Coordinates of C-alpha atoms and ligand atoms in Angstrom, one line a residue:
X1 CA 25.0 -5.1 -4.5
X2 CA 24.8 -1.4 -3.7
X3 CA 26.5 0.9 -6.1
X4 CA 27.4 4.6 -5.4
X5 CA 27.7 6.8 -8.5
X6 CA 30.5 9.4 -8.4
X7 CA 29.0 12.6 -9.9
X8 CA 31.4 15.3 -8.8
X9 CA 32.3 17.9 -11.4
X10 CA 36.0 18.3 -10.6
X11 CA 38.6 15.6 -10.7
X12 CA 39.8 16.5 -7.2
X13 CA 36.3 16.2 -5.7
X14 CA 35.6 13.0 -7.7
X15 CA 38.8 11.4 -6.4
X16 CA 37.7 12.0 -2.8
X17 CA 34.2 10.8 -3.6
X18 CA 35.4 7.6 -5.3
X19 CA 37.5 6.6 -2.3
X20 CA 34.6 7.3 0.1
X21 CA 32.1 5.5 -2.1
X22 CA 34.4 2.5 -2.4
X23 CA 34.5 2.1 1.4
X24 CA 30.7 2.4 1.8
X25 CA 29.4 0.3 -1.1
X26 CA 30.0 -2.8 -3.1
X27 CA 30.5 -1.0 -6.4
X28 CA 31.4 2.5 -7.6
X29 CA 30.0 4.0 -10.8
X30 CA 32.4 6.6 -12.3
X31 CA 30.1 8.9 -14.2
X32 CA 32.6 10.2 -16.8
X33 CA 29.9 12.2 -18.5
X34 CA 29.7 14.4 -15.4
X35 CA 33.3 14.4 -14.1
X36 CA 34.9 17.1 -16.2
X37 CA 38.3 16.1 -17.6
X38 CA 38.1 13.0 -15.4
X39 CA 41.3 11.0 -15.3
X40 CA 40.0 7.5 -15.4
X41 CA 43.2 5.6 -14.3
X42 CA 43.5 7.9 -11.2
X43 CA 39.8 7.6 -10.4
X44 CA 39.9 3.8 -10.6
X45 CA 43.1 3.7 -8.6
X46 CA 41.6 5.9 -5.9
X47 CA 38.6 3.6 -5.5
X48 CA 40.6 0.4 -5.5
X49 CA 43.2 1.7 -3.0
X50 CA 40.3 2.6 -0.7
X51 CA 38.7 -0.9 -1.1
X52 CA 40.6 -3.4 -3.2
X53 CA 37.5 -5.6 -3.8
X54 CA 35.1 -2.9 -4.9
X55 CA 33.6 -3.3 -8.3
X56 CA 34.1 -0.5 -10.8
X57 CA 31.5 0.6 -13.3
X58 CA 32.5 3.1 -16.0
X59 CA 29.7 5.1 -17.6
X60 CA 29.4 7.9 -20.1
X61 CA 25.7 8.6 -20.1
X62 CA 24.2 9.9 -23.3
X63 CA 22.6 13.3 -22.8
X64 CA 19.1 12.2 -23.9
X65 CA 19.2 9.4 -21.3
X66 CA 20.7 11.4 -18.5
X67 CA 18.4 12.3 -15.6
X68 CA 18.9 15.7 -14.1
X69 CA 18.2 15.7 -10.4
X70 CA 17.3 19.0 -8.7
X71 CA 20.2 21.4 -8.4
X72 CA 22.5 19.6 -10.9
X73 CA 23.1 21.4 -14.2
X74 CA 23.1 19.4 -17.4
X75 CA 26.7 18.6 -18.3
X76 CA 28.5 18.4 -21.6
X77 CA 27.9 15.8 -24.2
X78 CA 30.9 13.7 -25.2
X79 CA 31.3 12.9 -28.8
X80 CA 30.6 9.2 -29.6
X81 CA 34.3 8.8 -30.6
X82 CA 35.5 10.2 -27.3
X83 CA 33.0 8.1 -25.4
X84 CA 34.1 4.8 -27.2
X85 CA 37.7 5.7 -26.5
X86 CA 36.9 6.2 -22.8
X87 CA 35.0 2.9 -22.5
X88 CA 37.8 1.1 -24.3
X89 CA 40.3 2.6 -21.9
X90 CA 38.1 1.3 -19.0
X91 CA 38.3 -2.2 -20.5
X92 CA 42.1 -1.8 -20.8
X93 CA 42.2 -0.8 -17.1
X94 CA 40.1 -3.9 -16.2
X95 CA 37.1 -2.1 -14.9
X96 CA 34.5 -4.6 -13.8
X97 CA 31.7 -3.2 -15.9
X98 CA 31.3 -0.7 -18.7
X99 CA 27.8 0.7 -19.3
X100 CA 26.7 1.5 -22.8
X101 CA 23.3 2.5 -23.9
X102 CA 21.3 0.3 -26.3
X103 CA 20.8 3.5 -28.3
X104 CA 24.5 3.6 -29.2
X105 CA 23.8 0.6 -31.5
X106 CA 24.8 -3.0 -31.8
X107 CA 28.0 -2.1 -33.7
X108 CA 29.4 0.0 -30.8
X109 CA 28.3 -2.6 -28.2
X110 CA 29.9 -5.3 -30.4
X111 CA 33.1 -3.3 -30.6
X112 CA 33.5 -3.3 -26.8
X113 CA 32.6 -7.0 -26.6
X114 CA 35.2 -8.0 -29.2
X115 CA 37.9 -5.9 -27.5
X116 CA 37.1 -7.7 -24.2
X117 CA 37.4 -11.1 -26.0
X118 CA 40.6 -10.1 -27.7
X119 CA 42.2 -9.0 -24.4
X120 CA 40.6 -12.0 -22.6
X121 CA 39.5 -9.3 -20.2
X122 CA 37.2 -9.6 -17.2
X123 CA 35.2 -6.5 -17.9
X124 CA 31.4 -7.2 -18.4
X125 CA 29.2 -5.1 -20.6
X126 CA 26.0 -3.5 -19.1
X127 CA 23.6 -2.6 -22.0
X128 CA 21.3 0.1 -20.6
X129 CA 18.2 2.0 -21.5
X130 CA 16.6 4.9 -19.7
X131 CA 13.5 7.0 -20.0
X132 CA 13.8 10.3 -18.1
X133 CA 10.1 11.2 -18.6
X134 CA 7.9 8.2 -18.1
X135 CA 7.5 4.4 -17.6
X136 CA 6.2 2.6 -20.8
X137 CA 3.9 -0.4 -20.6
X138 CA 5.3 -3.7 -19.3
X139 CA 5.0 -5.1 -22.9
X140 CA 7.2 -2.3 -24.2
X141 CA 9.7 -2.8 -21.4
X142 CA 9.9 -6.5 -22.3
X143 CA 10.6 -5.6 -25.9
X144 CA 13.4 -3.2 -24.8
X145 CA 14.7 -6.0 -22.5
X146 CA 14.7 -8.5 -25.4
X147 CA 16.6 -6.0 -27.6
X148 CA 19.2 -5.6 -24.9
X149 CA 19.6 -9.3 -24.5
X150 CA 20.1 -9.7 -28.3
X151 CA 23.2 -7.6 -28.1
X152 CA 24.8 -10.3 -25.9
X153 CA 24.8 -8.0 -22.8
X154 CA 26.3 -9.5 -19.7
X155 CA 23.9 -7.4 -17.6
X156 CA 20.8 -5.5 -18.9
X157 CA 19.9 -2.2 -17.2
X158 CA 16.4 -0.7 -17.7
X159 CA 15.5 2.5 -15.8
X160 CA 12.4 4.4 -16.7
X161 CA 10.9 7.3 -14.6
X162 CA 7.9 6.6 -12.4
X163 CA 5.0 9.1 -12.5
X164 CA 2.7 7.0 -10.4
X165 CA 3.3 4.4 -7.7
X166 CA 2.2 1.5 -9.9
X167 CA 5.0 2.2 -12.4
X168 CA 7.2 0.5 -9.8
X169 CA 5.2 -2.7 -10.3
X170 CA 6.1 -2.8 -14.0
X171 CA 9.9 -2.8 -13.3
X172 CA 9.4 -5.4 -10.5
X173 CA 7.6 -7.6 -13.0
X174 CA 10.3 -7.0 -15.5
X175 CA 13.0 -8.2 -13.0
X176 CA 11.0 -11.4 -12.5
X177 CA 10.7 -11.8 -16.3
X178 CA 14.5 -11.4 -16.6
X179 CA 15.3 -13.8 -13.8
X180 CA 13.0 -16.5 -15.3
X181 CA 15.2 -16.3 -18.4
X182 CA 18.4 -16.4 -16.4
X183 CA 19.4 -12.9 -17.4
X184 CA 21.1 -10.5 -14.9
X185 CA 19.2 -7.3 -14.8
X186 CA 19.4 -3.9 -13.1
X187 CA 16.0 -2.3 -13.0
X188 CA 14.3 0.4 -11.0
X189 CA 12.3 3.6 -11.5
X190 CA 13.8 7.1 -11.3
X191 CA 11.8 9.9 -9.7
X192 CA 10.4 10.4 -6.3
X193 CA 7.5 8.1 -7.2
X194 CA 10.0 5.4 -8.0
X195 CA 11.6 5.2 -4.6
X196 CA 9.7 2.0 -3.8
X197 CA 11.3 0.2 -6.7
X198 CA 14.8 1.4 -5.5
X199 CA 14.2 -0.5 -2.2
X200 CA 12.3 -3.5 -3.6
X201 CA 14.2 -4.2 -6.8
X202 CA 17.3 -5.6 -5.1
X203 CA 15.2 -7.9 -3.0
X204 CA 13.5 -9.2 -6.2
X205 CA 16.9 -9.8 -7.7
X206 CA 18.0 -6.6 -9.4
X207 CA 21.8 -7.0 -9.8
X208 CA 22.7 -3.5 -8.5
X209 CA 20.9 -0.9 -6.4
X210 CA 22.1 2.8 -6.7
X211 CA 22.5 5.0 -3.6
X212 CA 24.3 8.2 -2.6
X213 CA 26.7 9.0 0.2
X214 CA 25.1 11.0 2.9
X215 CA 26.8 14.2 1.6
X216 CA 26.8 13.1 -2.0
X217 CA 25.0 14.4 -5.1
X218 CA 22.3 12.3 -6.7
X219 CA 23.0 11.1 -10.2
X220 CA 19.2 10.5 -10.7
X221 CA 16.2 11.8 -8.9
X222 CA 14.8 9.6 -6.2
X223 CA 18.1 8.0 -5.1
X224 CA 18.3 7.2 -1.4
X225 CA 21.3 7.5 0.8
X226 CA 23.4 4.4 1.2
X227 CA 22.7 4.1 4.9
X228 CA 18.9 4.4 4.2
X229 CA 19.2 1.7 1.6
X230 CA 21.1 -0.6 3.9
X231 CA 18.7 0.0 6.7
X232 CA 15.6 -0.5 4.6
X233 CA 17.0 -3.7 3.1
X234 CA 17.7 -5.2 6.5
X235 CA 14.3 -4.2 7.8
X236 CA 12.5 -5.6 4.8
X237 CA 14.6 -8.8 4.6
X238 CA 14.1 -9.5 8.3
X239 CA 10.4 -8.9 7.9
X240 CA 10.1 -11.1 4.8
X241 CA 12.1 -14.1 5.7
X242 CA 14.0 -13.6 8.9
X243 CA 17.4 -13.4 7.2
X244 CA 19.7 -10.5 6.7
X245 CA 21.3 -9.8 3.3
X246 CA 25.0 -9.9 2.9
X247 CA 26.4 -8.6 -0.3
X248 CA 29.4 -10.4 -1.5
X249 CA 31.3 -8.8 -4.3
X250 CA 33.2 -11.9 -5.3
X251 CA 30.1 -13.8 -6.2
X252 CA 30.1 -17.6 -5.9
X253 CA 28.7 -19.9 -8.6
X254 CA 26.7 -23.0 -8.3
X255 CA 25.9 -25.8 -10.8
X256 CA 23.6 -28.7 -11.3
X257 CA 25.2 -31.9 -12.8
X258 CA 22.9 -34.5 -14.3
X259 CA 21.5 -36.0 -17.5
X260 CA 19.0 -34.9 -18.5
X261 CA 18.7 -31.5 -16.8
X262 CA 16.6 -29.4 -19.3
X263 CA 13.4 -29.7 -17.3
X264 CA 15.0 -29.3 -13.9
X265 CA 13.4 -26.6 -11.7
X266 CA 16.5 -26.3 -9.5
X267 CA 18.0 -23.3 -11.5
X268 CA 14.7 -21.4 -11.1
X269 CA 14.5 -22.2 -7.4
X270 CA 18.1 -21.6 -6.5
X271 CA 18.5 -18.4 -8.5
X272 CA 15.4 -16.9 -6.9
X273 CA 16.8 -17.9 -3.5
X274 CA 20.3 -16.6 -4.1
X275 CA 18.9 -13.2 -5.2
X276 CA 16.7 -13.0 -2.2
X277 CA 19.6 -13.8 0.1
X278 CA 21.6 -11.1 -1.6
X279 CA 24.2 -13.5 -2.8
X280 CA 25.8 -12.5 -6.0
X281 CA 26.1 -15.8 -7.7
X282 CA 24.3 -17.8 -10.4
X283 CA 23.2 -21.4 -10.5
X284 CA 23.3 -23.1 -13.9
X285 CA 22.4 -26.6 -15.0
X286 CA 24.9 -28.7 -17.0
X287 CA 23.9 -31.8 -18.9
X288 CA 27.0 -34.0 -18.5
X289 CA 28.1 -37.4 -19.7
X290 CA 31.2 -37.9 -17.7
X291 CA 30.8 -37.2 -13.9
X292 CA 34.6 -37.4 -13.3
X293 CA 35.3 -34.7 -15.9
X294 CA 32.4 -32.6 -14.5
X295 CA 34.0 -32.8 -11.0
X296 CA 37.3 -31.8 -12.5
X297 CA 35.5 -28.8 -14.0
X298 CA 34.2 -27.8 -10.6
X299 CA 37.7 -27.9 -9.3
X300 CA 39.2 -26.0 -12.2
X301 CA 36.6 -23.3 -12.2
X302 CA 36.6 -23.2 -8.4
X303 CA 32.8 -23.6 -8.4
X304 CA 31.5 -23.1 -4.9
X305 CA 28.8 -25.8 -4.8
X306 CA 27.0 -28.3 -7.0
X307 CA 23.8 -30.3 -7.0
X308 CA 24.0 -33.8 -8.4
X309 CA 21.0 -35.5 -9.9
X310 CA 20.3 -38.7 -11.8
X311 CA 22.1 -40.7 -12.9
X312 CA 25.3 -39.6 -11.1
X313 CA 24.4 -39.6 -7.4
X314 CA 26.5 -42.8 -6.8
X315 CA 29.2 -42.4 -9.5
X316 CA 30.2 -38.9 -8.3
X317 CA 31.0 -40.0 -4.8
X318 CA 34.2 -41.7 -5.9
X319 CA 35.5 -38.5 -7.5
X320 CA 35.4 -36.3 -4.4
X321 CA 37.9 -35.6 -1.6
X322 CA 35.5 -36.7 1.2
X323 CA 32.0 -37.5 2.1
X324 CA 29.7 -36.5 5.0
X325 CA 28.8 -39.3 7.3
X326 CA 25.2 -39.3 5.9
X327 CA 26.4 -39.4 2.2
X328 CA 28.8 -42.2 3.1
X329 CA 26.1 -44.2 4.8
X330 CA 23.7 -43.7 1.9
X331 CA 26.4 -44.3 -0.8
X332 CA 24.9 -41.3 -2.7
X333 CA 25.7 -37.7 -3.1
X334 CA 23.3 -35.0 -4.2
X335 CA 25.3 -32.0 -3.0
X336 CA 28.9 -31.0 -3.4
X337 CA 30.5 -28.3 -1.2
X338 CA 33.8 -26.7 -2.2
X339 CA 35.6 -26.2 1.1
X340 CA 38.7 -24.2 0.1
X341 CA 39.4 -26.5 -2.8
X342 CA 38.4 -29.7 -1.1
X343 CA 35.2 -31.1 -2.7
X344 CA 33.0 -32.8 -0.1
X345 CA 29.9 -34.8 -0.9
X346 CA 26.7 -34.5 1.1
X347 CA 23.2 -35.8 0.8
X348 CA 20.2 -33.6 1.4
X349 CA 17.6 -35.9 -0.2
X350 CA 17.0 -37.6 3.1
X351 CA 16.9 -34.3 5.0
X352 CA 14.3 -32.9 2.6
X353 CA 12.2 -36.1 2.7
X354 CA 12.2 -36.2 6.5
X355 CA 11.4 -32.5 6.9
X356 CA 8.5 -32.9 4.5
X357 CA 7.2 -36.0 6.2
X358 CA 7.3 -34.3 9.6
X359 CA 4.7 -31.9 8.2
X360 CA 2.3 -34.8 8.0
X361 CA 3.2 -37.0 11.0
X362 CA 5.4 -37.8 13.9
X363 CA 8.2 -40.2 12.9
X364 CA 9.6 -41.8 16.1
X365 CA 7.9 -45.1 17.0
X366 CA 5.7 -45.1 13.8
X367 CA 5.7 -47.6 10.9
X368 CA 6.2 -46.3 7.3
X369 CA 5.6 -48.3 4.1
X370 CA 8.1 -47.3 1.5
X371 CA 7.2 -48.1 -2.1
X372 CA 10.3 -48.7 -4.2
X373 CA 13.9 -49.7 -3.5
X374 CA 15.9 -47.2 -5.5
X375 CA 18.0 -44.2 -4.3
X376 CA 15.1 -42.2 -2.9
X377 CA 13.7 -45.3 -1.0
X378 CA 17.2 -45.7 0.5
X379 CA 17.1 -42.0 1.6
X380 CA 13.7 -42.5 3.1
X381 CA 14.7 -45.7 5.0
X382 CA 17.9 -44.1 6.3
X383 CA 16.1 -41.0 7.5
X384 CA 13.2 -42.8 9.1
X385 CA 15.5 -45.2 11.0
X386 CA 17.7 -42.3 12.1
X387 CA 14.6 -40.6 13.6
X388 CA 13.4 -43.7 15.4
X389 CA 10.7 -44.8 12.9
X390 CA 10.2 -48.3 11.5
X391 CA 10.5 -48.5 7.7
X392 CA 8.8 -51.4 5.7
X393 CA 9.9 -51.8 2.1
X394 CA 7.5 -52.8 -0.7
X395 CA 9.1 -53.3 -4.1
X396 CA 8.1 -54.9 -7.4
X397 CA 11.5 -56.6 -7.8
X398 CA 11.9 -58.8 -4.7
X399 CA 15.7 -59.1 -4.9
X400 CA 16.2 -55.3 -4.9
X401 CA 13.7 -54.9 -2.1
X402 CA 15.5 -57.6 0.0
X403 CA 18.9 -56.1 -0.6
X404 CA 17.8 -52.7 0.7
X405 CA 15.9 -54.3 3.6
X406 CA 19.0 -56.3 4.6
X407 CA 21.2 -53.2 4.5
X408 CA 19.0 -51.4 7.0
X409 CA 17.6 -54.4 8.9
X410 CA 14.0 -53.9 8.1
X411 CA 11.1 -56.0 6.6
X412 CA 10.3 -56.3 2.9
X413 CA 7.1 -57.4 1.3
X414 CA 5.8 -57.8 -2.3
X415 CA 3.2 -55.3 -3.6
X416 CA 0.3 -57.8 -3.2
X417 CA 0.8 -57.6 0.6
X418 CA 0.2 -53.8 0.8
X419 CA -3.4 -54.1 1.9
X420 CA -2.4 -56.1 5.0
X421 CA 0.3 -53.8 6.3
X422 CA -0.7 -51.5 9.1
X423 CA 1.4 -48.3 9.0
X424 CA 1.2 -44.6 9.9
X425 CA 2.1 -43.5 6.4
X426 CA 2.8 -44.7 2.9
X427 CA 5.6 -43.0 0.9
X428 CA 5.8 -43.5 -2.8
X429 CA 9.4 -43.4 -4.1
X430 CA 8.8 -44.9 -7.5
X431 CA 8.4 -42.7 -10.6
X432 CA 4.9 -44.1 -11.2
X433 CA 2.5 -41.2 -11.8
X434 CA 5.2 -38.7 -12.9
X435 CA 4.6 -36.4 -16.0
X436 CA 3.6 -37.4 -18.7
X437 CA 2.0 -40.6 -17.2
X438 CA -0.1 -38.6 -14.8
X439 CA -3.1 -40.9 -14.7
X440 CA -1.1 -43.8 -13.2
X441 CA -0.9 -44.6 -9.5
X442 CA 1.4 -47.2 -7.8
X443 CA -1.4 -48.2 -5.4
X444 CA -5.1 -49.0 -5.9
X445 CA -7.3 -46.1 -4.4
X446 CA -9.1 -48.3 -1.9
X447 CA -5.9 -49.7 -0.4
X448 CA -4.9 -46.1 0.5
X449 CA -7.6 -45.9 3.1
X450 CA -5.3 -48.1 5.4
X451 CA -2.9 -45.2 5.7
X452 CA -3.6 -42.0 7.7
X453 CA -0.8 -40.2 5.8
X454 CA 0.3 -40.6 2.2
X455 CA 3.4 -38.9 0.7
X456 CA 4.5 -38.8 -2.9
X457 CA 8.1 -37.8 -3.7
X458 CA 7.0 -36.9 -7.2
X459 CA 6.4 -33.2 -7.6
X460 CA 5.6 -32.9 -11.3
X461 CA 2.6 -32.9 -11.4
X462 CA 1.9 -31.2 -8.1
X463 CA -1.1 -33.3 -7.4
X464 CA -0.3 -36.8 -8.5
X465 CA -3.0 -39.4 -9.1
X466 CA -1.8 -41.1 -5.9
X467 CA -2.3 -37.9 -3.8
X468 CA -5.7 -37.2 -5.4
X469 CA -6.9 -40.7 -4.6
X470 CA -5.4 -40.5 -1.0
X471 CA -7.2 -37.2 -0.4
X472 CA -10.5 -38.7 -1.6
X473 CA -10.0 -41.5 0.8
X474 CA -9.6 -39.0 3.7
X475 CA -5.8 -39.4 4.1
X476 CA -3.5 -36.5 5.0
X477 CA -1.2 -35.9 2.1
X478 CA 2.4 -34.6 1.7
X479 CA 3.5 -33.5 -1.7
X480 CA 6.9 -34.1 -3.4
X481 CA 7.2 -30.3 -3.8
X482 CA 7.8 -30.0 0.0
X483 CA 10.7 -32.5 -0.2
X484 CA 12.1 -30.8 -3.3
X485 CA 12.2 -27.3 -1.8
X486 CA 13.5 -28.6 1.5
X487 CA 16.4 -30.6 0.0
X488 CA 17.2 -27.4 -2.0
X489 CA 17.1 -25.2 1.1
X490 CA 19.4 -27.7 2.9
X491 CA 21.8 -27.4 -0.1
X492 CA 21.9 -23.6 0.2
X493 CA 22.6 -23.9 3.9
X494 CA 25.6 -26.1 3.2
X495 CA 26.9 -23.8 0.5
X496 CA 26.3 -20.5 2.2
X497 CA 25.9 -21.3 5.9
X498 CA 22.7 -19.4 5.9
X499 CA 19.0 -20.2 6.1
X500 CA 17.3 -20.2 2.7
X501 CA 14.1 -18.4 2.0
X502 CA 11.9 -21.5 2.0
X503 CA 8.6 -19.7 1.4
X504 CA 9.9 -17.9 -1.6
X505 CA 11.4 -21.1 -3.0
X506 CA 8.1 -23.0 -2.5
X507 CA 6.2 -20.2 -4.2
X508 CA 8.3 -20.0 -7.3
X509 CA 8.4 -23.7 -7.9
X510 CA 4.7 -24.1 -7.2
X511 CA 3.9 -21.2 -9.6
X512 CA 6.0 -22.8 -12.4
X513 CA 4.4 -26.2 -11.8
X514 CA 0.9 -24.8 -11.8
X515 CA 1.8 -23.1 -15.1
X516 CA 3.0 -26.4 -16.5
X517 CA -0.1 -28.2 -15.1
X518 CA -2.3 -25.7 -17.0
X519 CA -0.6 -26.6 -20.2
Ligands
LIG1 P1 15.5 -45.2 -8.8 O1 16.7 -45.3 -8.0 O2 15.5 -45.6 -10.3 O3 14.4 -46.2 -8.1 C1 13.1 -46.3 -8.6 C2 12.3 -47.4 -7.9 O4 11.0 -47.3 -8.4 C3 12.9 -48.8 -8.1 O5 12.9 -49.5 -6.9 C4 11.9 -49.4 -9.1 O6 11.6 -50.7 -8.9 C5 10.6 -48.6 -8.8 N1 9.8 -48.6 -10.0 C6 10.1 -48.0 -11.2 N2 9.1 -48.1 -12.0 C7 8.1 -48.8 -11.4 C8 6.8 -49.3 -11.7 N3 6.3 -49.0 -13.0 N4 6.1 -50.0 -10.8 C9 6.6 -50.2 -9.6 N5 7.8 -49.8 -9.2 C10 8.6 -49.1 -10.1 O7 14.8 -43.8 -8.8 P2 15.0 -42.7 -7.6 O8 16.2 -41.9 -7.8 O9 14.8 -43.3 -6.3 O10 13.8 -41.7 -7.9 C11 12.5 -42.1 -7.8 C12 11.6 -40.9 -7.9 O11 11.8 -40.0 -6.9 C13 11.7 -40.1 -9.2 O12 10.4 -39.9 -9.7 C14 12.3 -38.8 -8.8 O13 11.9 -37.8 -9.6 C15 11.8 -38.6 -7.4 N6 12.6 -37.8 -6.6 C16 12.1 -36.7 -6.0 C17 12.8 -35.9 -5.2 C18 12.2 -34.7 -4.6 O14 12.9 -33.8 -4.1 N7 10.9 -34.6 -4.5 C19 14.2 -36.1 -4.9 C20 14.7 -37.3 -5.5 C21 14.0 -38.1 -6.3 P3 12.6 -51.9 -9.3 O15 13.5 -52.1 -8.1 O16 11.7 -53.1 -9.4 O17 13.3 -51.5 -10.5

């Protein structure tokens, strides 16, 4: 989201500026420390009349944290009492955000938070910290970030001043640190040397980017005009992933339903992707016990989309208003899309599996051995048949294997027959070899030599024993990571209608898995 600060001195000029800013940006920051005798209700009204969906941020910056751009004289300091009264008025007027510095203390911050709770208000609290002279070390910035988080901030804002170009890297690293912890952050560097961070921070997931109107006054040195910001964002975003950002002030929300979900990498992957796509919405995991109640929650809260994982992929289908043809054929749902209140179930597991498999081999006319007969095996059989391939099922429990084979009219063999089957690829859909039992493999190493391509749907660990053995036997390998990111990208496409940043998603999940692999 792009935010334009209103920094005019007089109420009259500020009213004009608030209206113009509301039309040009996603949010308007009313700098009540600069607008002398600013009439907050009229200013908010002017902005909302100009653009009803614009977000309003109300700020009374402390003098010691206030940057003084060229040509702007320092303004007066409000007493703390007057400042608190003004922020409380902003809450009463249902401003979207109030900004209060960490330096004002936890009591002052807590007072605003309890007022919002009492009023059941929608205002969110930005807890901010600025250094108008320098950028401290990343370690120090992390300490400041942690102190802001401890206050219960809805959004943390950290803005030091860049003296050198590499100061920008510290705030970009801080944004990553915050996003890994699921905390919304606004971070950038002030100063001419900080302009790189003003452009790159929103692309890395900073919640707000500050810009000025073409004729407007800067509230901090280094700010770019709103048209320059928009142009640079489009250019960079096109160059990075071929997609154009669209900032949506409403902000959808997405959830994961499953049990357990604590170790899921979906929140990390989806939140990185949503930020890179410029979509103002968070993805959160919920460990649920009752899928029907969870679906009712999605309806009640008007959640825009959900992922569904074990053990609810089948149970959830019956609680929805409709199923896609693929989800109905599979009898399993891993994605819910909220279409104007109607919850529709989809399945992207088979899409992800097929797209990953295509990285290793053609599918039409080829034979594929599928190890296992559970939900993922079903997705594999379905997708391979749909694309003109021939699936062959191999499962340890013969009845379950036969049932799946009968449903899709394909052959089924016991595991002992594996060495005699000639096929283009073997796909493991059993959990054998998954963390923590990483030394196990569902297939003896020598048997793998029969298969030019071996795919494992397991992605934790990244390199399973099966894939290591297959590589050693000279097979081409396809990892479960590829399936995971592609099924996630297909979910994002369903929820947003836009292509997801696949390379970014792959990189963040790979990085996290490598960290886990290294202990
Ligand atoms: P599922 O429905 O429980 O099916 C598991 C299958 O594996 C069953 O057919 C079972 O055989 C077989 N199996 C289990 N333990 C076995 C063992 N020790 N030896 C031989 N066969 C065994 O599970 P699922 O939902 O299909 O998930 C399977 C795996 O896929 C999980 O590891 C999951 O994490 C992974 N997965 C990955 C992705 C991705 O995006 N990469 C997506 C979905 C799932 P029986 O029929 O004999 O019980």
